[in-house]
Amino acid sequence: MVQSFKDKTVWITGASSGIGEALAYEFANEGAKLILSARRMDELERVKEGCVKAGSRDADILTLALDVTDETAMAEKVKAAHAHTGRIHMLINNAGISQRSLCVDTDMETYRKLFDVDVFGQIALTKMVLPIMLDQKEGHIAITSSVAGKIGVPYRTGYCAAKHAVMGFYDALRAEMANSGIRVTTITPGFIRTNISKYALKGDGSEFGKTDQNIAGGMDVTACVKVIMDGFHKGKPEIAVGEGREMSALWVKRLFPKRLFKMVENVPKPE
Ligand SMILES: NC(=O)c1ccc[n+]([C@@H]2O[C@H](COP(=O)([O-])OP(=O)(O)OC[C@H]3O[C@@H](n4cnc5c(N)ncnc54)[C@H](OP(=O)(O)O)[C@@H]3O)[C@@H](O)[C@H]2O)c1
């Protein structure tokens, strides 16, 4: 069955940039009502304008500042999101930050920050939205994990650990939600051309500050979200998206894990 998003209320986190922003335009184009969240309100307003250009009515889009690490403020944000249309049909847990540093150079504080954003922030928001969806007896929760959620690569020990963690969490949640009317989708992107490496953390917690060679050579973000939307329409539990060698690495890991462990030793230093 093809899932339609016309008039559905879709909440996207990390909507101020990259994959979340591009997803917002796709949903706007399909007639969804949107809640756009991230920390930077000015960027969210810019994305909202783009959604209106893509076909949304201004009143159908709520921009809602949200820091996913701020659990104290989260309950009020969930109330505001729910009040937008009275329903939340879909939550896309897409906010995230990456890492560019070797383990030996990475402070524990940096690992904690990665986990706060990429793992606990996602779980906290999901736990608050889940009762609403259970009441509705319908809903769809997605998480943007990563190929790094299936494969461990150098310079991303914390990011890989965090993305593996959410992969496990949402796979388990999918099983728990069977027969509840709530669908769970994990998204596994490879390298996609976004701001992800600019805001990635170095070992001391400062920003990496540039687009590295992998991201610069990655898939176009609009092409990426077309694949994701196709997966949503088809109700896929897992959506892999990318076009580089990292996608074949998923198969190598499954079939020849020792070969994969050798291959990733040659991942170059990000520059
Ligand atoms: N690009 C890739 O190659 C790639 C590959 C695999 C997976 N992913 C995943 O895809 C997701 C989206 O990343 P992207 O590639 O689109 O990168 P991006 O362009 O840097 O976007 C990241 C988004 O996350 C938001 N964000 C960061 N920290 C946040 C926080 N504490 N609270 C709320 N929002 C926060 C940012 O908004 P504000 O700064 O305004 O808060 C921004 O909207 C991430 O989960 C990332 O790990 C990306």
PDB file of C-alpha atoms and ligand atoms in Angstrom:
ATOM      1  CA  MET A   1       0.000   0.000   0.000  1.00  0.00           C
ATOM      2  CA  VAL A   2       1.327   3.464  -0.883  1.00  0.00           C
ATOM      3  CA  GLN A   3       1.252   5.835   2.085  1.00  0.00           C
ATOM      4  CA  SER A   4       0.000   9.351   1.287  1.00  0.00           C
ATOM      5  CA  PHE A   5       1.043  12.400   3.316  1.00  0.00           C
ATOM      6  CA  LYS A   6      -1.653  14.783   2.093  1.00  0.00           C
ATOM      7  CA  ASP A   7      -3.045  16.636   5.151  1.00  0.00           C
ATOM      8  CA  LYS A   8      -0.916  14.491   7.487  1.00  0.00           C
ATOM      9  CA  THR A   9       0.968  16.258  10.279  1.00  0.00           C
ATOM     10  CA  VAL A  10       4.684  15.557  10.036  1.00  0.00           C
ATOM     11  CA  TRP A  11       7.224  16.730  12.646  1.00  0.00           C
ATOM     12  CA  ILE A  12      10.801  16.947  11.359  1.00  0.00           C
ATOM     13  CA  THR A  13      13.742  17.636  13.670  1.00  0.00           C
ATOM     14  CA  GLY A  14      16.969  18.952  12.192  1.00  0.00           C
ATOM     15  CA  ALA A  15      14.776  20.791   9.678  1.00  0.00           C
ATOM     16  CA  SER A  16      17.001  23.886   9.452  1.00  0.00           C
ATOM     17  CA  SER A  17      19.549  22.304   7.113  1.00  0.00           C
ATOM     18  CA  GLY A  18      20.526  19.356   4.932  1.00  0.00           C
ATOM     19  CA  ILE A  19      18.383  16.220   4.889  1.00  0.00           C
ATOM     20  CA  GLY A  20      15.703  17.631   7.228  1.00  0.00           C
ATOM     21  CA  GLU A  21      15.344  20.788   5.151  1.00  0.00           C
ATOM     22  CA  ALA A  22      15.107  18.853   1.883  1.00  0.00           C
ATOM     23  CA  LEU A  23      12.546  16.479   3.429  1.00  0.00           C
ATOM     24  CA  ALA A  24      10.456  19.483   4.496  1.00  0.00           C
ATOM     25  CA  TYR A  25      10.190  20.632   0.853  1.00  0.00           C
ATOM     26  CA  GLU A  26       9.139  17.141  -0.281  1.00  0.00           C
ATOM     27  CA  PHE A  27       6.421  16.897   2.367  1.00  0.00           C
ATOM     28  CA  ALA A  28       5.263  20.456   1.577  1.00  0.00           C
ATOM     29  CA  ASN A  29       4.982  19.479  -2.056  1.00  0.00           C
ATOM     30  CA  GLU A  30       2.786  16.519  -1.075  1.00  0.00           C
ATOM     31  CA  GLY A  31       0.387  18.675   0.969  1.00  0.00           C
ATOM     32  CA  ALA A  32       1.487  17.664   4.471  1.00  0.00           C
ATOM     33  CA  LYS A  33       1.131  19.948   7.491  1.00  0.00           C
ATOM     34  CA  LEU A  34       4.526  20.504   9.003  1.00  0.00           C
ATOM     35  CA  ILE A  35       6.230  21.122  12.304  1.00  0.00           C
ATOM     36  CA  LEU A  36       9.805  22.192  11.617  1.00  0.00           C
ATOM     37  CA  SER A  37      12.255  21.962  14.507  1.00  0.00           C
ATOM     38  CA  ALA A  38      15.908  22.741  15.142  1.00  0.00           C
ATOM     39  CA  ARG A  39      17.737  25.253  17.345  1.00  0.00           C
ATOM     40  CA  ARG A  40      18.133  28.086  14.784  1.00  0.00           C
ATOM     41  CA  MET A  41      14.773  29.838  14.327  1.00  0.00           C
ATOM     42  CA  ASP A  42      16.054  32.127  11.541  1.00  0.00           C
ATOM     43  CA  GLU A  43      17.005  29.098   9.463  1.00  0.00           C
ATOM     44  CA  LEU A  44      13.651  27.434  10.208  1.00  0.00           C
ATOM     45  CA  GLU A  45      11.830  30.558   8.973  1.00  0.00           C
ATOM     46  CA  ARG A  46      13.892  30.381   5.771  1.00  0.00           C
ATOM     47  CA  VAL A  47      12.894  26.736   5.304  1.00  0.00           C
ATOM     48  CA  LYS A  48       9.263  27.610   6.033  1.00  0.00           C
ATOM     49  CA  GLU A  49       9.363  30.159   3.194  1.00  0.00           C
ATOM     50  CA  GLY A  50      10.720  27.448   0.919  1.00  0.00           C
ATOM     51  CA  CYS A  51       7.868  25.144   1.967  1.00  0.00           C
ATOM     52  CA  VAL A  52       5.309  27.811   1.106  1.00  0.00           C
ATOM     53  CA  LYS A  53       6.960  28.136  -2.315  1.00  0.00           C
ATOM     54  CA  ALA A  54       6.742  24.340  -2.635  1.00  0.00           C
ATOM     55  CA  GLY A  55       2.984  24.458  -2.110  1.00  0.00           C
ATOM     56  CA  SER A  56       2.235  24.660   1.635  1.00  0.00           C
ATOM     57  CA  ARG A  57      -0.209  27.110   3.175  1.00  0.00           C
ATOM     58  CA  ASP A  58       1.641  29.402   5.608  1.00  0.00           C
ATOM     59  CA  ALA A  59      -0.766  28.453   8.409  1.00  0.00           C
ATOM     60  CA  ASP A  60      -0.044  24.751   7.935  1.00  0.00           C
ATOM     61  CA  ILE A  61       3.594  25.144   8.961  1.00  0.00           C
ATOM     62  CA  LEU A  62       4.734  25.590  12.529  1.00  0.00           C
ATOM     63  CA  THR A  63       8.347  26.504  13.204  1.00  0.00           C
ATOM     64  CA  LEU A  64       9.223  25.269  16.678  1.00  0.00           C
ATOM     65  CA  ALA A  65      12.644  25.898  18.221  1.00  0.00           C
ATOM     66  CA  LEU A  66      13.855  22.711  19.858  1.00  0.00           C
ATOM     67  CA  ASP A  67      17.184  21.647  21.263  1.00  0.00           C
ATOM     68  CA  VAL A  68      16.862  17.870  21.486  1.00  0.00           C
ATOM     69  CA  THR A  69      19.262  17.829  24.453  1.00  0.00           C
ATOM     70  CA  ASP A  70      16.958  20.057  26.518  1.00  0.00           C
ATOM     71  CA  GLU A  71      14.659  17.467  28.076  1.00  0.00           C
ATOM     72  CA  THR A  72      13.202  19.997  30.524  1.00  0.00           C
ATOM     73  CA  ALA A  73      11.782  22.136  27.737  1.00  0.00           C
ATOM     74  CA  MET A  74      10.738  19.160  25.617  1.00  0.00           C
ATOM     75  CA  ALA A  75       7.341  18.417  27.190  1.00  0.00           C
ATOM     76  CA  GLU A  76       6.107  21.952  26.397  1.00  0.00           C
ATOM     77  CA  LYS A  77       7.435  21.643  22.836  1.00  0.00           C
ATOM     78  CA  VAL A  78       5.548  18.380  22.369  1.00  0.00           C
ATOM     79  CA  LYS A  79       2.361  20.070  23.635  1.00  0.00           C
ATOM     80  CA  ALA A  80       2.863  22.933  21.158  1.00  0.00           C
ATOM     81  CA  ALA A  81       3.537  20.512  18.312  1.00  0.00           C
ATOM     82  CA  HIS A  82       0.423  18.468  19.160  1.00  0.00           C
ATOM     83  CA  ALA A  83      -1.702  21.626  19.393  1.00  0.00           C
ATOM     84  CA  HIS A  84      -0.707  22.615  15.810  1.00  0.00           C
ATOM     85  CA  THR A  85      -3.323  20.298  14.240  1.00  0.00           C
ATOM     86  CA  GLY A  86      -4.394  18.074  17.142  1.00  0.00           C
ATOM     87  CA  ARG A  87      -2.499  15.092  15.698  1.00  0.00           C
ATOM     88  CA  ILE A  88       1.069  13.993  15.037  1.00  0.00           C
ATOM     89  CA  HIS A  89       1.017  11.422  12.259  1.00  0.00           C
ATOM     90  CA  MET A  90       4.750  11.260  11.729  1.00  0.00           C
ATOM     91  CA  LEU A  91       7.873  12.123  13.712  1.00  0.00           C
ATOM     92  CA  ILE A  92      11.180  12.188  11.854  1.00  0.00           C
ATOM     93  CA  ASN A  93      14.035  12.157  14.357  1.00  0.00           C
ATOM     94  CA  ASN A  94      16.624  13.621  12.044  1.00  0.00           C
ATOM     95  CA  ALA A  95      18.630  16.129  14.147  1.00  0.00           C
ATOM     96  CA  GLY A  96      22.228  15.061  14.511  1.00  0.00           C
ATOM     97  CA  ILE A  97      25.897  15.917  14.768  1.00  0.00           C
ATOM     98  CA  SER A  98      28.924  13.967  13.625  1.00  0.00           C
ATOM     99  CA  GLN A  99      32.544  13.609  14.728  1.00  0.00           C
ATOM    100  CA  ARG A 100      35.967  13.977  13.139  1.00  0.00           C
ATOM    101  CA  SER A 101      38.615  12.826  15.639  1.00  0.00           C
ATOM    102  CA  LEU A 102      40.593   9.771  16.668  1.00  0.00           C
ATOM    103  CA  CYS A 103      39.579   8.025  19.898  1.00  0.00           C
ATOM    104  CA  VAL A 104      42.889   8.893  21.582  1.00  0.00           C
ATOM    105  CA  ASP A 105      42.243  12.575  20.935  1.00  0.00           C
ATOM    106  CA  THR A 106      38.563  12.630  21.975  1.00  0.00           C
ATOM    107  CA  ASP A 107      37.457  13.953  25.365  1.00  0.00           C
ATOM    108  CA  MET A 108      34.759  12.066  27.274  1.00  0.00           C
ATOM    109  CA  GLU A 109      32.754  15.290  27.262  1.00  0.00           C
ATOM    110  CA  THR A 110      32.711  15.157  23.445  1.00  0.00           C
ATOM    111  CA  TYR A 111      31.503  11.548  23.478  1.00  0.00           C
ATOM    112  CA  ARG A 112      28.749  12.576  25.929  1.00  0.00           C
ATOM    113  CA  LYS A 113      27.684  15.445  23.685  1.00  0.00           C
ATOM    114  CA  LEU A 114      27.444  13.140  20.670  1.00  0.00           C
ATOM    115  CA  PHE A 115      25.312  10.717  22.656  1.00  0.00           C
ATOM    116  CA  ASP A 116      23.151  13.499  24.122  1.00  0.00           C
ATOM    117  CA  VAL A 117      22.244  14.778  20.651  1.00  0.00           C
ATOM    118  CA  ASP A 118      22.326  11.624  18.517  1.00  0.00           C
ATOM    119  CA  VAL A 119      20.923   9.104  20.995  1.00  0.00           C
ATOM    120  CA  PHE A 120      19.262  10.480  24.146  1.00  0.00           C
ATOM    121  CA  GLY A 121      17.700  13.468  22.357  1.00  0.00           C
ATOM    122  CA  GLN A 122      16.039  11.119  19.851  1.00  0.00           C
ATOM    123  CA  ILE A 123      14.879   8.665  22.497  1.00  0.00           C
ATOM    124  CA  ALA A 124      13.499  11.415  24.770  1.00  0.00           C
ATOM    125  CA  LEU A 125      11.424  12.995  22.005  1.00  0.00           C
ATOM    126  CA  THR A 126      10.206   9.624  20.746  1.00  0.00           C
ATOM    127  CA  LYS A 127       9.117   8.633  24.256  1.00  0.00           C
ATOM    128  CA  MET A 128       7.084  11.844  24.565  1.00  0.00           C
ATOM    129  CA  VAL A 129       5.395  11.511  21.174  1.00  0.00           C
ATOM    130  CA  LEU A 130       4.714   7.775  21.438  1.00  0.00           C
ATOM    131  CA  PRO A 131       1.736   8.062  23.872  1.00  0.00           C
ATOM    132  CA  ILE A 132       0.087  10.552  21.485  1.00  0.00           C
ATOM    133  CA  MET A 133       0.455   8.099  18.609  1.00  0.00           C
ATOM    134  CA  LEU A 134      -0.760   5.189  20.752  1.00  0.00           C
ATOM    135  CA  ASP A 135      -3.864   7.219  21.643  1.00  0.00           C
ATOM    136  CA  GLN A 136      -4.410   7.979  17.949  1.00  0.00           C
ATOM    137  CA  LYS A 137      -3.867   4.267  17.183  1.00  0.00           C
ATOM    138  CA  GLU A 138      -1.710   5.383  14.265  1.00  0.00           C
ATOM    139  CA  GLY A 139       1.656   6.974  13.695  1.00  0.00           C
ATOM    140  CA  HIS A 140       4.999   6.701  11.989  1.00  0.00           C
ATOM    141  CA  ILE A 141       8.353   7.266  13.678  1.00  0.00           C
ATOM    142  CA  ALA A 142      11.540   7.540  11.634  1.00  0.00           C
ATOM    143  CA  ILE A 143      15.148   7.940  12.712  1.00  0.00           C
ATOM    144  CA  THR A 144      18.006   9.111  10.546  1.00  0.00           C
ATOM    145  CA  SER A 145      20.736   6.673  11.512  1.00  0.00           C
ATOM    146  CA  SER A 146      23.645   6.177   9.083  1.00  0.00           C
ATOM    147  CA  VAL A 147      25.856   3.669   7.334  1.00  0.00           C
ATOM    148  CA  ALA A 148      27.941   4.501  10.443  1.00  0.00           C
ATOM    149  CA  GLY A 149      25.131   2.740  12.345  1.00  0.00           C
ATOM    150  CA  LYS A 150      26.099  -0.519  10.632  1.00  0.00           C
ATOM    151  CA  ILE A 151      29.862  -0.117  10.121  1.00  0.00           C
ATOM    152  CA  GLY A 152      32.579   1.241  12.413  1.00  0.00           C
ATOM    153  CA  VAL A 153      34.992   3.629  10.700  1.00  0.00           C
ATOM    154  CA  PRO A 154      38.004   5.622  11.920  1.00  0.00           C
ATOM    155  CA  TYR A 155      37.600   9.221  13.163  1.00  0.00           C
ATOM    156  CA  ARG A 156      33.990   8.518  14.148  1.00  0.00           C
ATOM    157  CA  THR A 157      34.146   6.177  17.169  1.00  0.00           C
ATOM    158  CA  GLY A 158      31.513   8.204  19.040  1.00  0.00           C
ATOM    159  CA  TYR A 159      29.324   8.865  16.006  1.00  0.00           C
ATOM    160  CA  CYS A 160      29.397   5.195  14.962  1.00  0.00           C
ATOM    161  CA  ALA A 161      28.574   4.125  18.518  1.00  0.00           C
ATOM    162  CA  ALA A 162      25.668   6.594  18.663  1.00  0.00           C
ATOM    163  CA  LYS A 163      24.274   5.595  15.260  1.00  0.00           C
ATOM    164  CA  HIS A 164      24.606   1.860  16.115  1.00  0.00           C
ATOM    165  CA  ALA A 165      22.727   2.639  19.352  1.00  0.00           C
ATOM    166  CA  VAL A 166      19.757   4.260  17.634  1.00  0.00           C
ATOM    167  CA  MET A 167      19.658   1.491  15.031  1.00  0.00           C
ATOM    168  CA  GLY A 168      19.226  -1.033  17.847  1.00  0.00           C
ATOM    169  CA  PHE A 169      16.741   1.127  19.740  1.00  0.00           C
ATOM    170  CA  TYR A 170      14.427   1.723  16.777  1.00  0.00           C
ATOM    171  CA  ASP A 171      14.665  -1.884  15.507  1.00  0.00           C
ATOM    172  CA  ALA A 172      13.564  -2.994  18.981  1.00  0.00           C
ATOM    173  CA  LEU A 173      10.824  -0.347  19.097  1.00  0.00           C
ATOM    174  CA  ARG A 174       9.510  -1.517  15.706  1.00  0.00           C
ATOM    175  CA  ALA A 175       9.068  -5.009  17.122  1.00  0.00           C
ATOM    176  CA  GLU A 176       7.315  -3.634  20.225  1.00  0.00           C
ATOM    177  CA  MET A 177       4.957  -1.583  18.043  1.00  0.00           C
ATOM    178  CA  ALA A 178       3.884  -4.461  15.808  1.00  0.00           C
ATOM    179  CA  ASN A 179       0.046  -4.497  15.669  1.00  0.00           C
ATOM    180  CA  SER A 180      -0.210  -1.083  17.376  1.00  0.00           C
ATOM    181  CA  GLY A 181      -0.745   0.903  14.169  1.00  0.00           C
ATOM    182  CA  ILE A 182       2.627   2.573  14.647  1.00  0.00           C
ATOM    183  CA  ARG A 183       5.274   2.109  12.018  1.00  0.00           C
ATOM    184  CA  VAL A 184       9.009   2.556  12.624  1.00  0.00           C
ATOM    185  CA  THR A 185      11.539   3.337   9.887  1.00  0.00           C
ATOM    186  CA  THR A 186      15.312   3.472  10.167  1.00  0.00           C
ATOM    187  CA  ILE A 187      17.125   5.522   7.526  1.00  0.00           C
ATOM    188  CA  THR A 188      20.688   4.566   6.608  1.00  0.00           C
ATOM    189  CA  PRO A 189      22.307   7.306   4.524  1.00  0.00           C
ATOM    190  CA  GLY A 190      25.800   7.069   3.124  1.00  0.00           C
ATOM    191  CA  PHE A 191      27.685  10.286   2.326  1.00  0.00           C
ATOM    192  CA  ILE A 192      25.202  13.071   1.511  1.00  0.00           C
ATOM    193  CA  ARG A 193      26.225  16.655   0.594  1.00  0.00           C
ATOM    194  CA  THR A 194      25.022  18.651   3.635  1.00  0.00           C
ATOM    195  CA  ASN A 195      26.591  20.677   6.449  1.00  0.00           C
ATOM    196  CA  ILE A 196      27.192  17.560   8.566  1.00  0.00           C
ATOM    197  CA  SER A 197      31.010  17.698   8.570  1.00  0.00           C
ATOM    198  CA  LYS A 198      31.086  21.489   9.150  1.00  0.00           C
ATOM    199  CA  TYR A 199      29.336  21.063  12.483  1.00  0.00           C
ATOM    200  CA  ALA A 200      31.028  17.742  13.338  1.00  0.00           C
ATOM    201  CA  LEU A 201      32.902  17.716  16.636  1.00  0.00           C
ATOM    202  CA  LYS A 202      36.658  17.517  16.938  1.00  0.00           C
ATOM    203  CA  GLY A 203      38.126  15.728  19.946  1.00  0.00           C
ATOM    204  CA  ASP A 204      38.008  18.811  22.160  1.00  0.00           C
ATOM    205  CA  GLY A 205      34.365  19.470  21.252  1.00  0.00           C
ATOM    206  CA  SER A 206      35.073  22.348  18.851  1.00  0.00           C
ATOM    207  CA  GLU A 207      33.621  22.317  15.330  1.00  0.00           C
ATOM    208  CA  PHE A 208      35.487  20.660  12.458  1.00  0.00           C
ATOM    209  CA  GLY A 209      34.359  23.667  10.408  1.00  0.00           C
ATOM    210  CA  LYS A 210      34.664  22.475   6.827  1.00  0.00           C
ATOM    211  CA  THR A 211      33.174  20.132   4.263  1.00  0.00           C
ATOM    212  CA  ASP A 212      35.480  17.131   4.078  1.00  0.00           C
ATOM    213  CA  GLN A 213      36.269  15.158   0.915  1.00  0.00           C
ATOM    214  CA  ASN A 214      33.709  12.386   1.582  1.00  0.00           C
ATOM    215  CA  ILE A 215      30.813  14.781   2.096  1.00  0.00           C
ATOM    216  CA  ALA A 216      31.890  17.007  -0.833  1.00  0.00           C
ATOM    217  CA  GLY A 217      31.793  13.928  -3.072  1.00  0.00           C
ATOM    218  CA  GLY A 218      28.545  12.634  -1.562  1.00  0.00           C
ATOM    219  CA  MET A 219      25.048  12.283  -2.978  1.00  0.00           C
ATOM    220  CA  ASP A 220      22.979  15.383  -3.742  1.00  0.00           C
ATOM    221  CA  VAL A 221      20.601  15.978  -0.844  1.00  0.00           C
ATOM    222  CA  THR A 222      17.488  16.394  -3.029  1.00  0.00           C
ATOM    223  CA  ALA A 223      18.189  13.082  -4.757  1.00  0.00           C
ATOM    224  CA  CYS A 224      18.717  11.539  -1.315  1.00  0.00           C
ATOM    225  CA  VAL A 225      15.350  12.646   0.066  1.00  0.00           C
ATOM    226  CA  LYS A 226      13.536  11.415  -3.077  1.00  0.00           C
ATOM    227  CA  VAL A 227      14.783   7.920  -2.189  1.00  0.00           C
ATOM    228  CA  ILE A 228      13.731   8.409   1.444  1.00  0.00           C
ATOM    229  CA  MET A 229      10.231   9.589   0.401  1.00  0.00           C
ATOM    230  CA  ASP A 230       9.872   6.599  -1.898  1.00  0.00           C
ATOM    231  CA  GLY A 231      10.716   4.362   1.065  1.00  0.00           C
ATOM    232  CA  PHE A 232       8.168   6.151   3.269  1.00  0.00           C
ATOM    233  CA  HIS A 233       5.483   5.786   0.595  1.00  0.00           C
ATOM    234  CA  LYS A 234       6.181   2.085   0.328  1.00  0.00           C
ATOM    235  CA  GLY A 235       6.210   1.657   4.103  1.00  0.00           C
ATOM    236  CA  LYS A 236       9.756   0.297   4.163  1.00  0.00           C
ATOM    237  CA  PRO A 237      11.047  -0.529   7.651  1.00  0.00           C
ATOM    238  CA  GLU A 238      14.611   0.369   6.600  1.00  0.00           C
ATOM    239  CA  ILE A 239      15.768   2.782   3.900  1.00  0.00           C
ATOM    240  CA  ALA A 240      19.374   2.712   2.700  1.00  0.00           C
ATOM    241  CA  VAL A 241      20.340   5.713   0.575  1.00  0.00           C
ATOM    242  CA  GLY A 242      23.613   6.759  -1.008  1.00  0.00           C
ATOM    243  CA  GLU A 243      25.598   6.195  -4.151  1.00  0.00           C
ATOM    244  CA  GLY A 244      29.223   5.771  -3.131  1.00  0.00           C
ATOM    245  CA  ARG A 245      31.398   2.800  -2.150  1.00  0.00           C
ATOM    246  CA  GLU A 246      30.096   3.027   1.411  1.00  0.00           C
ATOM    247  CA  MET A 247      26.813   1.472   0.229  1.00  0.00           C
ATOM    248  CA  SER A 248      28.512  -1.671  -1.064  1.00  0.00           C
ATOM    249  CA  ALA A 249      30.398  -1.790   2.233  1.00  0.00           C
ATOM    250  CA  LEU A 250      27.061  -2.663   3.870  1.00  0.00           C
ATOM    251  CA  TRP A 251      27.013  -5.904   1.876  1.00  0.00           C
ATOM    252  CA  VAL A 252      30.710  -6.606   2.400  1.00  0.00           C
ATOM    253  CA  LYS A 253      30.170  -6.273   6.174  1.00  0.00           C
ATOM    254  CA  ARG A 254      27.286  -8.759   6.038  1.00  0.00           C
ATOM    255  CA  LEU A 255      28.953 -11.341   3.788  1.00  0.00           C
ATOM    256  CA  PHE A 256      32.698 -10.909   4.440  1.00  0.00           C
ATOM    257  CA  PRO A 257      33.124  -9.029   7.732  1.00  0.00           C
ATOM    258  CA  LYS A 258      36.891  -9.652   7.967  1.00  0.00           C
ATOM    259  CA  ARG A 259      37.380  -8.084   4.539  1.00  0.00           C
ATOM    260  CA  LEU A 260      35.372  -5.044   5.626  1.00  0.00           C
ATOM    261  CA  PHE A 261      37.405  -4.643   8.840  1.00  0.00           C
ATOM    262  CA  LYS A 262      40.556  -4.573   6.676  1.00  0.00           C
ATOM    263  CA  MET A 263      39.027  -2.125   4.162  1.00  0.00           C
ATOM    264  CA  VAL A 264      38.100   0.477   6.758  1.00  0.00           C
ATOM    265  CA  GLU A 265      41.701   0.604   8.021  1.00  0.00           C
ATOM    266  CA  ASN A 266      42.382   2.660   4.888  1.00  0.00           C
ATOM    267  CA  VAL A 267      39.730   5.321   5.460  1.00  0.00           C
ATOM    268  CA  PRO A 268      41.701   8.568   4.955  1.00  0.00           C
ATOM    269  CA  LYS A 269      42.040  11.309   7.545  1.00  0.00           C
ATOM    270  CA  PRO A 270      39.150  13.761   6.960  1.00  0.00           C
ATOM    271  CA  GLU A 271      40.392  17.010   5.445  1.00  0.00           C
TER     272      GLU A 271
HETATM  273  N1  LIG B   1      25.124  14.057   5.489  1.00  0.00           N
HETATM  274  C1  LIG B   1      25.510  12.807   5.633  1.00  0.00           C
HETATM  275  O1  LIG B   1      26.443  12.338   4.953  1.00  0.00           O
HETATM  276  C2  LIG B   1      24.790  11.910   6.620  1.00  0.00           C
HETATM  277  C3  LIG B   1      25.017  10.549   6.533  1.00  0.00           C
HETATM  278  C4  LIG B   1      24.375   9.704   7.420  1.00  0.00           C
HETATM  279  C5  LIG B   1      23.526  10.210   8.365  1.00  0.00           C
HETATM  280  N2  LIG B   1      23.320  11.540   8.445  1.00  0.00           N
HETATM  281  C6  LIG B   1      22.427  12.020   9.491  1.00  0.00           C
HETATM  282  O2  LIG B   1      21.437  12.821   8.893  1.00  0.00           O
HETATM  283  C7  LIG B   1      20.909  13.708   9.882  1.00  0.00           C
HETATM  284  C8  LIG B   1      20.815  15.100   9.296  1.00  0.00           C
HETATM  285  O3  LIG B   1      22.121  15.567   9.062  1.00  0.00           O
HETATM  286  P1  LIG B   1      22.527  16.416   7.774  1.00  0.00           P
HETATM  287  O4  LIG B   1      23.451  15.602   6.986  1.00  0.00           O
HETATM  288  O5  LIG B   1      21.336  16.978   7.146  1.00  0.00           O
HETATM  289  O6  LIG B   1      23.437  17.549   8.476  1.00  0.00           O
HETATM  290  P2  LIG B   1      23.198  19.121   8.737  1.00  0.00           P
HETATM  291  O7  LIG B   1      22.975  19.801   7.443  1.00  0.00           O
HETATM  292  O8  LIG B   1      24.336  19.544   9.584  1.00  0.00           O
HETATM  293  O9  LIG B   1      21.850  19.150   9.588  1.00  0.00           O
HETATM  294  C9  LIG B   1      21.830  18.784  10.942  1.00  0.00           C
HETATM  295  C10 LIG B   1      20.549  19.278  11.559  1.00  0.00           C
HETATM  296  O10 LIG B   1      20.506  18.873  12.941  1.00  0.00           O
HETATM  297  C11 LIG B   1      20.134  19.983  13.735  1.00  0.00           C
HETATM  298  N3  LIG B   1      20.660  19.856  15.092  1.00  0.00           N
HETATM  299  C12 LIG B   1      21.960  19.681  15.474  1.00  0.00           C
HETATM  300  N4  LIG B   1      22.039  19.647  16.815  1.00  0.00           N
HETATM  301  C13 LIG B   1      20.771  19.794  17.292  1.00  0.00           C
HETATM  302  C14 LIG B   1      20.202  19.853  18.587  1.00  0.00           C
HETATM  303  N5  LIG B   1      20.940  19.770  19.709  1.00  0.00           N
HETATM  304  N6  LIG B   1      18.860  20.012  18.702  1.00  0.00           N
HETATM  305  C15 LIG B   1      18.085  20.128  17.596  1.00  0.00           C
HETATM  306  N7  LIG B   1      18.561  20.089  16.350  1.00  0.00           N
HETATM  307  C16 LIG B   1      19.895  19.930  16.196  1.00  0.00           C
HETATM  308  C17 LIG B   1      20.713  21.203  12.990  1.00  0.00           C
HETATM  309  O11 LIG B   1      19.970  22.390  13.294  1.00  0.00           O
HETATM  310  P3  LIG B   1      20.387  23.543  14.308  1.00  0.00           P
HETATM  311  O12 LIG B   1      21.866  23.721  14.225  1.00  0.00           O
HETATM  312  O13 LIG B   1      19.601  24.720  13.806  1.00  0.00           O
HETATM  313  O14 LIG B   1      19.903  23.070  15.634  1.00  0.00           O
HETATM  314  C18 LIG B   1      20.441  20.797  11.547  1.00  0.00           C
HETATM  315  O15 LIG B   1      19.125  21.149  11.184  1.00  0.00           O
HETATM  316  C19 LIG B   1      21.831  13.598  11.093  1.00  0.00           C
HETATM  317  O16 LIG B   1      21.226  12.761  12.062  1.00  0.00           O
HETATM  318  C20 LIG B   1      23.061  12.925  10.529  1.00  0.00           C
HETATM  319  O17 LIG B   1      23.775  12.214  11.498  1.00  0.00           O
HETATM  320  C21 LIG B   1      23.930  12.404   7.596  1.00  0.00           C
END
